[in-house]
Amino acid sequence: MTTQTRKAREVAEREELLLDLAIEIIEEHSFAQLTMDKLTARSEYSKGTVYNHFSSKEDLWCALCARGLRIQKSMFGKLANFEGNSRERILALSFGYELFTLCYPILTMVSLRVMSPAVFEKASPARIKALGETEDEMVEMLKGMIETAMANNELSRRYEDNLYQVTFAIWAMSFGSVTILRNSTPTPCLERIDIDSAVLVNASIVLDGLQWQPYSWDWDYKASWQRIAEEIFYEELATLNK
Amino acid sequence: MTTQTRKAREVAEREELLLDLAIEIIEEHSFAQLTMDKLTARSEYSKGTVYNHFSSKEDLWCALCARGLRIQKSMFGKLANFEGNSRERILALSFGYELFTLCYPILTMVSLRVMSPAVFEKASPARIKALGETEDEMVEMLKGMIETAMANNELSRRYEDNLYQVTFAIWAMSFGSVTILRNSTPTPCLERIDIDSAVLVNASIVLDGLQWQPYSWDWDYKASWQRIAEEIFYEELATLNK
DNA sequence: TCTATAAATGACGATTGGTCATTAATCTAG
DNA sequence: CTAGATTAATGACCAATCGTCATTTATAGA
């Protein structure tokens, strides 16, 4: 049995290595230039071995997405020990998501391009299952924070009968803001906003709209944003600014 | 000079025809299956002629995007004569955008996949310029509505010094909501919200957060949503439900 | 009608995704 | 330790695809 686990570990390690190489190729060229031939050439393995790991190019894409989601989840996990009111904790989620897109622009871009039925059809079922589960775990984490806030009367009970709607609102705003900011071409509108605070402002607008206390005019959330950076994501920001 | 304009018109007509065929190919197969060879085969022209229109596959993609933006713009133009308060007019924009994604799922999907520097690099400059201009026109339309509302004291002056931030917030929420709703795989979170009203609810949350009067608890925006459907987008909805 | 310009054509080379018969490595049992 | 069996790795190969360009065809104007 030990040989089994050893082999499985070796296979997993090789898969991670292949993903590293795939990211290198995208970094040096572009997403479209990530071909199985190039990946094979860059690795010390043959095409057939690469195809033993990834059943198709689309499966490789999904594997990159899965890595991105794993990293996101681990980043979100870091805010477990963060001391702050419930709104600050939601902001920390938004902060973390934006930081992820800054630290891992390639994984972010891949996720955006890959998330579609046509791609999933060509990926292996196991891969898709893993993707969905990680995503659900993160949604449930957000929902749990909403429930807690409502129980503590920090969040109005206006949307009490549909907590997932609140989850969706926060998620959609974070996703929309970051995606437009980081993936769009330069446009006059985007050039005239403060990009560094845009995600914070948009999240605050949504939280105000949800009547989540304390309101943005009763609290200095810019300071919270700063504190999140320093207390939770210090390491990531340090490597980012290097 | 007349022959010049006639030829130019013929070329433009042929380009529209080619875009129709490209959409057909995506409909019947998938985005990845849209190849220049297939497009050539389906048309009555040769490969070289197709390449006279589209300098590359990426240029073809951008041409599809440009068509999508033109359609969006024309849909937004329909709400010029809509009678309603300023919040209802913003909702009409969100409604229009969601309706566009429902009526033209392929153009929506193409836009999402295409909007990236790597693709733009391979598209013709003229195409990119046209894309940017159409986009800016729509942003300016939204900004104009915000200015009017602020002048009429329907919208708080809290964000007065940065109107583009307000534009961005509304845009990001619409984009994020619709993109997640229509492009994601089925996930427990999405299955538990009312998809038909999710965009309205999210837009309302943002507008409440912006302190845009009248608040959602002082006005029946579900009725407004219905009225927008009937008065502005009756035709589109009729063809959609066919 | 003749010539100069513009447009259309499709064969071609290079690259790609994916397959599969062959080869190599590893394991198991006697 | 060895022989046979099972598993994994290999890369030549095929069909599909992108984009080019020398050649052919159509058109415009004198």
Coordinates of C-alpha atoms (C1' of nucleotides) in Angstrom, one line a residue:
Chain A
M1 CA 0.0 0.0 0.0
T2 CA 2.9 2.3 0.7
T3 CA 4.1 2.1 -2.8
Q4 CA 0.6 3.1 -3.9
T5 CA 0.6 6.2 -1.8
R6 CA 4.2 7.1 -2.9
K7 CA 3.3 6.8 -6.5
A8 CA 0.2 8.9 -6.0
R9 CA 2.2 11.5 -4.3
E10 CA 4.7 11.6 -7.1
V11 CA 2.0 11.9 -9.7
A12 CA 0.4 14.8 -7.7
E13 CA 3.8 16.5 -7.5
R14 CA 4.4 16.2 -11.2
E15 CA 1.0 17.6 -11.8
E16 CA 1.8 20.7 -9.8
L17 CA 5.1 21.0 -11.6
L18 CA 3.2 20.9 -15.0
L19 CA 0.9 23.6 -13.8
D20 CA 3.9 25.7 -12.8
L21 CA 5.2 25.3 -16.3
A22 CA 1.9 26.1 -17.9
I23 CA 1.8 29.3 -15.9
E24 CA 5.3 30.1 -17.1
I25 CA 4.2 29.7 -20.7
I26 CA 1.3 32.0 -20.2
E27 CA 3.5 34.5 -18.5
E28 CA 6.1 34.5 -21.3
H29 CA 3.7 34.4 -24.2
S30 CA -0.1 34.5 -23.6
F31 CA -3.0 32.3 -22.8
A32 CA -3.6 31.4 -26.4
Q33 CA 0.0 30.3 -26.7
L34 CA -0.4 27.7 -24.0
T35 CA -0.3 24.6 -26.1
M36 CA 0.1 21.0 -25.1
D37 CA 3.1 20.8 -27.4
K38 CA 4.8 23.7 -25.6
L39 CA 4.0 22.3 -22.2
T40 CA 5.4 18.9 -23.3
A41 CA 8.6 20.5 -24.7
R42 CA 9.2 22.6 -21.5
S43 CA 8.7 19.6 -19.3
E44 CA 11.0 16.5 -19.2
Y45 CA 8.1 14.3 -20.1
S46 CA 6.4 13.2 -23.2
K47 CA 3.1 14.2 -24.7
G48 CA 1.4 11.0 -23.7
T49 CA 2.5 11.5 -20.1
V50 CA 1.1 15.0 -20.1
Y51 CA -2.1 13.6 -21.4
N52 CA -2.2 11.1 -18.6
H53 CA -2.5 14.1 -16.3
F54 CA -4.8 16.3 -18.3
S55 CA -7.4 14.6 -20.5
S56 CA -7.5 17.6 -22.8
K57 CA -6.4 21.2 -23.1
E58 CA -9.6 22.3 -21.4
D59 CA -8.9 19.9 -18.6
L60 CA -5.5 21.6 -18.1
W61 CA -7.3 25.0 -18.0
C62 CA -9.7 23.7 -15.3
A63 CA -6.7 22.4 -13.3
L64 CA -5.3 25.9 -13.4
C65 CA -8.7 27.2 -12.2
A66 CA -8.8 24.7 -9.4
R67 CA -5.4 25.8 -8.2
G68 CA -6.6 29.4 -8.2
L69 CA -9.7 28.5 -6.2
R70 CA -7.5 26.6 -3.7
I71 CA -5.3 29.7 -3.2
Q72 CA -8.4 31.9 -2.8
K73 CA -9.7 29.6 -0.2
S74 CA -6.5 29.6 1.8
M75 CA -6.4 33.4 1.6
F76 CA -9.9 33.6 2.9
G77 CA -9.0 31.2 5.7
K78 CA -6.5 33.7 6.9
L79 CA -9.1 36.1 8.1
A80 CA -10.5 33.7 10.7
N81 CA -8.5 35.4 13.5
F82 CA -9.2 38.9 12.3
E83 CA -10.7 41.1 15.0
G84 CA -13.3 43.5 13.8
N85 CA -17.0 44.1 13.3
S86 CA -18.9 42.0 10.8
R87 CA -18.8 44.7 8.1
E88 CA -15.0 44.8 8.4
R89 CA -14.9 41.1 8.0
I90 CA -16.9 41.3 4.8
L91 CA -14.5 44.0 3.5
A92 CA -11.7 41.6 4.3
L93 CA -13.2 39.1 1.9
S94 CA -13.4 41.7 -0.8
F95 CA -9.9 42.8 -0.1
G96 CA -8.7 39.2 -0.3
Y97 CA -10.4 38.6 -3.6
E98 CA -8.9 41.7 -5.1
L99 CA -5.5 40.9 -3.7
F100 CA -5.8 37.4 -5.2
T101 CA -6.4 38.9 -8.7
L102 CA -3.3 41.1 -8.2
C103 CA -1.1 38.4 -7.0
Y104 CA -2.3 35.8 -9.5
P105 CA -3.4 37.7 -12.6
I106 CA -2.9 34.7 -14.8
L107 CA -5.0 32.4 -12.7
T108 CA -7.6 35.1 -12.5
M109 CA -7.6 35.5 -16.3
V110 CA -7.8 31.8 -16.9
S111 CA -10.8 31.5 -14.5
L112 CA -12.6 34.2 -16.4
R113 CA -12.0 32.5 -19.8
V114 CA -12.6 29.0 -18.7
M115 CA -15.9 29.2 -16.7
S116 CA -18.3 28.0 -19.4
P117 CA -20.3 24.9 -20.2
A118 CA -18.4 24.4 -23.4
V119 CA -15.1 24.1 -21.6
F120 CA -16.5 22.0 -18.7
E121 CA -17.8 19.5 -21.2
K122 CA -14.2 18.7 -22.3
A123 CA -12.8 18.5 -18.7
S124 CA -12.7 15.4 -16.6
P125 CA -15.6 14.9 -14.2
A126 CA -13.3 14.7 -11.2
R127 CA -11.8 18.1 -11.9
I128 CA -15.2 19.7 -12.3
K129 CA -16.4 18.2 -9.0
A130 CA -13.4 19.5 -7.1
L131 CA -13.9 22.9 -8.6
G132 CA -17.6 23.1 -7.6
E133 CA -16.9 21.9 -4.1
T134 CA -14.3 24.5 -3.4
E135 CA -16.5 27.2 -4.8
D136 CA -19.4 26.1 -2.6
E137 CA -17.2 26.1 0.5
M138 CA -16.4 29.8 -0.1
V139 CA -20.0 30.7 -0.7
E140 CA -21.0 29.0 2.5
M141 CA -18.2 30.9 4.4
L142 CA -19.7 34.2 3.2
K143 CA -23.2 33.1 4.0
G144 CA -22.1 32.1 7.5
M145 CA -20.8 35.6 8.1
I146 CA -24.1 37.1 6.9
E147 CA -26.0 34.8 9.3
T148 CA -23.9 35.8 12.2
A149 CA -24.2 39.5 11.5
M150 CA -28.0 39.2 11.2
A151 CA -28.1 37.2 14.5
N152 CA -26.2 40.1 16.1
N153 CA -28.5 42.7 14.7
E154 CA -25.7 44.3 12.7
L155 CA -27.4 43.5 9.5
S156 CA -31.1 44.4 8.8
R157 CA -33.6 41.6 8.5
R158 CA -34.9 43.0 5.3
Y159 CA -33.5 40.1 3.3
E160 CA -33.9 37.6 6.0
D161 CA -35.9 35.2 3.9
N162 CA -33.3 34.9 1.3
L163 CA -29.8 35.0 2.6
Y164 CA -28.4 33.7 -0.6
Q165 CA -29.6 36.9 -2.3
V166 CA -27.4 38.9 0.0
T167 CA -24.5 36.5 -0.6
F168 CA -25.0 36.9 -4.3
A169 CA -25.1 40.7 -4.1
I170 CA -21.8 40.9 -2.3
W171 CA -20.2 38.3 -4.5
A172 CA -21.5 39.9 -7.7
M173 CA -20.2 43.4 -6.8
S174 CA -16.8 42.1 -5.8
F175 CA -16.5 40.0 -9.0
G176 CA -17.8 42.7 -11.2
S177 CA -15.6 45.5 -9.8
V178 CA -12.4 43.5 -9.9
T179 CA -13.1 42.0 -13.3
I180 CA -13.7 45.3 -15.0
L181 CA -10.9 47.0 -13.2
R182 CA -8.2 44.4 -14.0
N183 CA -9.3 43.0 -17.3
S184 CA -10.8 45.8 -19.2
T185 CA -8.9 48.0 -21.6
P186 CA -8.2 51.5 -20.4
T187 CA -11.3 53.6 -20.8
P188 CA -12.0 57.2 -19.8
C189 CA -14.4 56.1 -17.0
L190 CA -11.8 53.9 -15.3
E191 CA -9.0 56.4 -15.7
R192 CA -11.0 58.9 -13.6
I193 CA -11.7 56.8 -10.6
D194 CA -9.2 56.0 -7.8
I195 CA -8.5 52.4 -8.7
D196 CA -6.9 51.6 -5.3
S197 CA -10.1 52.4 -3.5
A198 CA -12.7 51.4 -6.0
V199 CA -13.4 48.0 -4.6
L200 CA -13.7 49.3 -1.1
V201 CA -16.1 52.1 -2.2
N202 CA -18.2 49.7 -4.2
A203 CA -18.4 47.2 -1.4
S204 CA -19.3 50.0 1.0
I205 CA -22.1 51.1 -1.3
V206 CA -23.6 47.6 -1.3
L207 CA -23.2 47.1 2.5
D208 CA -24.9 50.5 3.1
G209 CA -27.7 49.4 0.7
L210 CA -28.1 46.2 2.8
Q211 CA -28.3 48.4 5.9
W212 CA -25.3 46.7 7.4
Q213 CA -24.2 48.6 10.5
P214 CA -22.2 50.6 11.1
Y215 CA -22.9 52.7 8.0
S216 CA -20.0 54.0 6.0
W217 CA -20.7 57.5 7.3
D218 CA -20.4 56.3 10.9
W219 CA -17.2 54.5 10.6
D220 CA -13.8 54.9 8.9
Y221 CA -13.6 52.0 6.6
K222 CA -10.6 53.4 4.9
A223 CA -8.8 52.7 8.2
S224 CA -10.3 49.2 8.3
W225 CA -9.0 48.6 4.7
Q226 CA -5.6 49.6 5.9
R227 CA -5.8 47.4 8.9
I228 CA -6.9 44.4 6.8
A229 CA -3.8 45.0 4.7
E230 CA -1.5 45.1 7.6
E231 CA -3.0 42.5 9.9
I232 CA -4.2 39.8 7.5
F233 CA -2.4 40.2 4.2
Y234 CA 0.9 41.7 5.1
E235 CA 2.9 38.8 3.5
E236 CA 1.0 38.8 0.2
L237 CA 1.3 42.6 -0.1
A238 CA 5.0 42.4 0.6
T239 CA 5.7 39.9 -2.1
L240 CA 3.4 41.9 -4.4
N241 CA 5.4 45.1 -4.0
K242 CA 8.7 43.4 -4.5
Chain B
M1 CA -17.5 58.7 -56.0
T2 CA -20.8 56.8 -56.2
T3 CA -19.2 53.6 -57.2
Q4 CA -16.9 54.0 -54.2
T5 CA -19.8 54.3 -51.8
R6 CA -21.6 51.4 -53.5
K7 CA -18.6 49.2 -53.1
A8 CA -18.1 50.2 -49.5
R9 CA -21.8 49.4 -48.8
E10 CA -21.4 46.0 -50.4
V11 CA -18.4 45.3 -48.4
A12 CA -20.2 46.3 -45.2
E13 CA -23.1 44.2 -46.1
R14 CA -20.9 41.2 -46.7
E15 CA -19.2 41.7 -43.4
E16 CA -22.5 41.6 -41.6
L17 CA -23.4 38.5 -43.5
L18 CA -20.1 36.9 -42.4
L19 CA -20.9 37.8 -38.8
D20 CA -24.3 36.2 -39.1
L21 CA -22.6 33.0 -40.4
A22 CA -20.0 33.1 -37.6
I23 CA -22.8 33.3 -35.0
E24 CA -24.6 30.4 -36.7
I25 CA -21.4 28.3 -36.3
I26 CA -21.1 29.1 -32.6
E27 CA -24.8 28.3 -32.2
E28 CA -24.5 25.0 -33.9
H29 CA -21.1 24.0 -32.4
S30 CA -19.3 26.2 -29.9
F31 CA -17.1 29.2 -29.6
A32 CA -14.0 27.1 -30.0
Q33 CA -15.4 25.5 -33.1
L34 CA -15.6 28.9 -34.8
T35 CA -12.7 28.6 -37.3
M36 CA -11.8 30.6 -40.3
D37 CA -12.0 27.5 -42.4
K38 CA -15.6 26.8 -41.3
L39 CA -16.6 30.4 -41.8
T40 CA -15.1 30.3 -45.3
A41 CA -16.8 27.0 -46.1
R42 CA -20.2 28.3 -45.0
S43 CA -19.8 31.5 -47.0
E44 CA -19.7 31.7 -50.7
Y45 CA -16.4 33.4 -50.6
S46 CA -12.8 32.2 -50.3
K47 CA -10.4 32.3 -47.4
G48 CA -8.5 35.3 -48.8
T49 CA -11.7 37.3 -49.0
V50 CA -12.7 36.5 -45.5
Y51 CA -9.2 37.6 -44.4
N52 CA -9.8 40.9 -46.3
H53 CA -12.6 41.5 -43.8
F54 CA -11.0 40.2 -40.6
S55 CA -7.2 40.4 -40.3
S56 CA -7.2 37.5 -37.9
K57 CA -9.5 35.2 -35.9
E58 CA -9.2 37.6 -33.0
D59 CA -10.3 40.5 -35.3
L60 CA -13.4 38.4 -36.1
W61 CA -14.0 38.0 -32.4
C62 CA -13.8 41.7 -31.9
A63 CA -16.1 42.3 -34.8
L64 CA -18.7 40.2 -33.0
C65 CA -18.1 42.2 -29.9
A66 CA -18.6 45.4 -31.8
R67 CA -21.9 44.2 -33.1
G68 CA -23.0 43.3 -29.6
L69 CA -22.1 46.8 -28.3
R70 CA -24.0 48.4 -31.2
I71 CA -27.1 46.3 -30.3
Q72 CA -26.7 47.3 -26.6
K73 CA -26.5 50.9 -27.5
S74 CA -29.6 50.8 -29.6
M75 CA -31.4 49.0 -26.8
F76 CA -30.3 51.7 -24.4
G77 CA -31.5 54.3 -26.8
K78 CA -35.0 53.0 -26.6
L79 CA -35.4 54.3 -23.1
A80 CA -35.1 57.9 -24.1
N81 CA -38.9 58.4 -24.1
F82 CA -39.5 56.4 -21.0
E83 CA -41.5 58.3 -18.4
G84 CA -40.3 57.7 -14.8
N85 CA -38.2 58.9 -12.0
S86 CA -34.4 58.8 -12.2
R87 CA -34.1 55.6 -10.3
E88 CA -36.5 53.8 -12.6
R89 CA -34.4 55.0 -15.6
I90 CA -31.3 53.5 -14.1
L91 CA -33.2 50.3 -13.5
A92 CA -34.2 50.4 -17.2
L93 CA -30.6 50.3 -18.1
S94 CA -30.0 47.3 -15.9
F95 CA -33.0 45.6 -17.4
G96 CA -31.8 46.4 -20.9
Y97 CA -28.4 44.9 -20.2
E98 CA -29.8 41.7 -18.8
L99 CA -32.3 41.5 -21.6
F100 CA -29.4 41.9 -24.1
T101 CA -27.6 38.9 -22.5
L102 CA -30.8 36.9 -22.8
C103 CA -31.5 37.8 -26.4
Y104 CA -27.9 37.5 -27.5
P105 CA -26.2 34.9 -25.3
I106 CA -23.6 34.2 -27.9
L107 CA -22.5 37.9 -28.4
T108 CA -22.4 38.2 -24.6
M109 CA -20.3 35.1 -24.2
V110 CA -17.9 36.3 -26.9
S111 CA -17.5 39.7 -25.3
L112 CA -16.6 38.0 -22.0
R113 CA -14.0 35.8 -23.6
V114 CA -12.6 38.4 -25.9
M115 CA -12.1 41.5 -23.7
S116 CA -8.4 41.1 -23.0
P117 CA -5.1 42.8 -24.1
A118 CA -3.8 39.6 -25.7
V119 CA -6.8 39.5 -28.0
F120 CA -6.8 43.2 -28.8
E121 CA -3.2 43.0 -29.8
K122 CA -4.2 40.8 -32.7
A123 CA -7.2 42.8 -33.8
S124 CA -7.1 45.7 -36.3
P125 CA -6.7 49.2 -34.7
A126 CA -9.9 50.4 -36.5
R127 CA -11.9 47.7 -34.8
I128 CA -10.6 48.5 -31.4
K129 CA -11.2 52.2 -31.8
A130 CA -14.8 51.6 -32.8
L131 CA -15.3 49.3 -29.8
G132 CA -13.9 51.8 -27.4
E133 CA -16.0 54.7 -28.7
T134 CA -19.2 52.8 -28.4
E135 CA -18.4 51.8 -24.9
D136 CA -17.6 55.4 -23.9
E137 CA -20.9 56.6 -25.4
M138 CA -22.7 54.2 -23.1
V139 CA -20.7 55.2 -20.1
E140 CA -21.4 58.8 -20.8
M141 CA -25.1 58.1 -21.1
L142 CA -25.1 56.5 -17.7
K143 CA -23.1 59.4 -16.2
G144 CA -25.5 61.9 -17.7
M145 CA -28.4 60.2 -15.9
I146 CA -26.4 60.4 -12.7
E147 CA -25.7 64.1 -13.1
T148 CA -29.4 64.9 -13.8
A149 CA -30.5 63.0 -10.8
M150 CA -28.0 64.8 -8.6
A151 CA -29.1 68.2 -10.0
N152 CA -32.7 67.3 -9.2
N153 CA -31.7 66.3 -5.6
E154 CA -32.9 62.7 -6.2
L155 CA -29.4 61.4 -5.6
S156 CA -27.3 62.4 -2.6
R157 CA -24.3 64.5 -3.2
R158 CA -22.1 62.1 -1.1
Y159 CA -20.2 61.1 -4.2
E160 CA -20.5 64.4 -6.0
D161 CA -16.7 64.8 -6.4
N162 CA -16.4 61.6 -8.3
L163 CA -19.4 60.8 -10.5
Y164 CA -17.4 58.2 -12.4
Q165 CA -17.2 56.2 -9.2
V166 CA -21.0 56.1 -9.1
T167 CA -21.1 55.1 -12.8
F168 CA -18.6 52.3 -12.0
A169 CA -20.6 51.0 -9.1
I170 CA -23.8 50.6 -11.1
W171 CA -21.9 49.2 -14.1
A172 CA -19.9 46.7 -12.0
M173 CA -23.0 45.4 -10.2
S174 CA -25.0 45.0 -13.4
F175 CA -22.1 43.3 -15.1
G176 CA -21.2 41.1 -12.2
S177 CA -24.8 40.0 -11.5
V178 CA -25.6 39.1 -15.1
T179 CA -22.2 37.5 -15.8
I180 CA -22.4 35.2 -12.8
L181 CA -26.1 34.4 -13.4
R182 CA -25.8 33.5 -17.0
N183 CA -22.3 32.1 -17.4
S184 CA -21.6 30.2 -14.3
T185 CA -22.3 26.6 -13.8
P186 CA -25.2 25.7 -11.6
T187 CA -24.2 26.2 -8.0
P188 CA -26.2 25.7 -4.8
C189 CA -26.1 29.5 -4.1
L190 CA -27.6 30.4 -7.5
E191 CA -30.2 27.7 -7.3
R192 CA -31.7 29.2 -4.2
I193 CA -32.2 32.7 -5.4
D194 CA -34.9 34.0 -7.6
I195 CA -33.1 34.4 -10.9
D196 CA -35.7 36.5 -12.5
S197 CA -35.5 39.2 -9.9
A198 CA -31.8 38.9 -8.9
V199 CA -30.6 41.8 -11.1
L200 CA -33.4 44.1 -9.9
V201 CA -32.7 43.3 -6.3
N202 CA -28.9 43.8 -6.7
A203 CA -29.4 47.1 -8.5
S204 CA -31.8 48.2 -5.8
I205 CA -29.3 47.5 -3.1
V206 CA -26.7 49.6 -4.9
L207 CA -29.1 52.5 -5.5
D208 CA -30.2 52.4 -1.8
G209 CA -26.5 52.4 -0.9
L210 CA -26.0 55.5 -3.0
Q211 CA -29.0 57.1 -1.3
W212 CA -30.9 57.5 -4.5
Q213 CA -34.4 58.5 -3.9
P214 CA -37.0 57.1 -3.6
Y215 CA -35.6 54.2 -1.5
S216 CA -36.7 50.7 -2.3
W217 CA -38.9 50.6 0.8
D218 CA -40.7 53.7 -0.4
W219 CA -41.5 52.6 -3.9
D220 CA -42.7 49.5 -5.7
Y221 CA -39.8 48.9 -8.1
K222 CA -41.1 45.4 -8.9
A223 CA -43.9 47.3 -10.6
S224 CA -41.4 49.6 -12.3
W225 CA -39.5 46.5 -13.6
Q226 CA -42.8 45.3 -15.0
R227 CA -43.5 48.6 -16.6
I228 CA -40.0 48.8 -18.2
A229 CA -40.7 45.4 -19.7
E230 CA -44.0 46.4 -21.1
E231 CA -43.3 49.9 -22.2
I232 CA -39.7 49.8 -23.5
F233 CA -38.7 46.2 -24.3
Y234 CA -42.0 44.7 -25.3
E235 CA -40.7 43.7 -28.7
E236 CA -37.5 42.1 -27.5
L237 CA -39.4 40.1 -24.8
A238 CA -41.9 38.9 -27.4
T239 CA -39.2 37.5 -29.6
L240 CA -37.4 36.1 -26.6
N241 CA -40.5 34.1 -25.5
K242 CA -41.2 32.8 -28.9
Chain C
dT1 C1' -11.1 48.4 -76.5
dC2 C1' -7.1 48.3 -73.8
dT3 C1' -4.5 48.9 -69.7
dA4 C1' -3.9 49.6 -64.7
dT5 C1' -5.6 48.8 -60.5
dA6 C1' -8.1 46.3 -57.1
dA7 C1' -10.2 42.1 -55.4
dA8 C1' -10.7 37.2 -55.0
dT9 C1' -8.8 32.7 -55.0
dG10 C1' -7.1 28.3 -52.9
dA11 C1' -2.8 25.6 -52.6
dC12 C1' 0.6 25.6 -49.3
dG13 C1' 3.7 25.5 -44.9
dA14 C1' 3.7 25.6 -40.1
dT15 C1' 1.6 24.5 -35.8
dT16 C1' -1.7 22.4 -33.0
dG17 C1' -4.8 18.8 -30.4
dG18 C1' -5.2 14.2 -29.6
dT19 C1' -4.4 9.0 -30.5
dC20 C1' -2.2 4.6 -30.1
dA21 C1' 1.0 1.0 -31.2
dT22 C1' 5.4 0.3 -29.3
dT23 C1' 8.7 0.4 -25.7
dA24 C1' 10.2 0.8 -20.9
dA25 C1' 9.6 0.3 -16.0
dT26 C1' 7.6 -1.8 -12.2
dC27 C1' 5.3 -5.3 -9.6
dT28 C1' 4.2 -10.1 -8.2
dA29 C1' 4.6 -14.9 -7.5
dG30 C1' 7.2 -19.1 -7.5
Chain D
dC1 C1' 16.5 -14.1 -8.5
dT2 C1' 13.7 -14.7 -12.4
dA3 C1' 9.7 -14.9 -15.6
dG4 C1' 5.6 -13.3 -16.7
dA5 C1' 2.1 -9.7 -16.0
dT6 C1' 0.7 -5.2 -15.3
dT7 C1' 1.3 -0.4 -15.5
dA8 C1' 3.3 3.8 -17.3
dA9 C1' 5.9 6.5 -20.8
dT10 C1' 7.0 7.5 -25.4
dG11 C1' 6.8 10.0 -29.8
dA12 C1' 5.4 9.2 -34.7
dC13 C1' 1.4 10.1 -36.8
dC14 C1' -3.2 12.2 -38.5
dA15 C1' -6.6 15.5 -39.1
dA16 C1' -7.7 20.2 -38.4
dT17 C1' -6.4 24.9 -38.3
dC18 C1' -4.2 29.7 -39.0
dG19 C1' -2.5 32.7 -42.0
dT20 C1' 0.2 33.8 -46.5
dC21 C1' 0.9 34.9 -51.2
dA22 C1' 1.6 34.0 -56.1
dT23 C1' -1.8 33.7 -59.4
dT24 C1' -6.1 34.6 -61.5
dT25 C1' -10.3 37.3 -62.1
dA26 C1' -13.0 41.4 -62.1
dT27 C1' -13.4 46.3 -62.4
dA28 C1' -12.4 51.3 -63.6
dG29 C1' -11.1 54.8 -66.5
dA30 C1' -9.1 56.6 -70.7

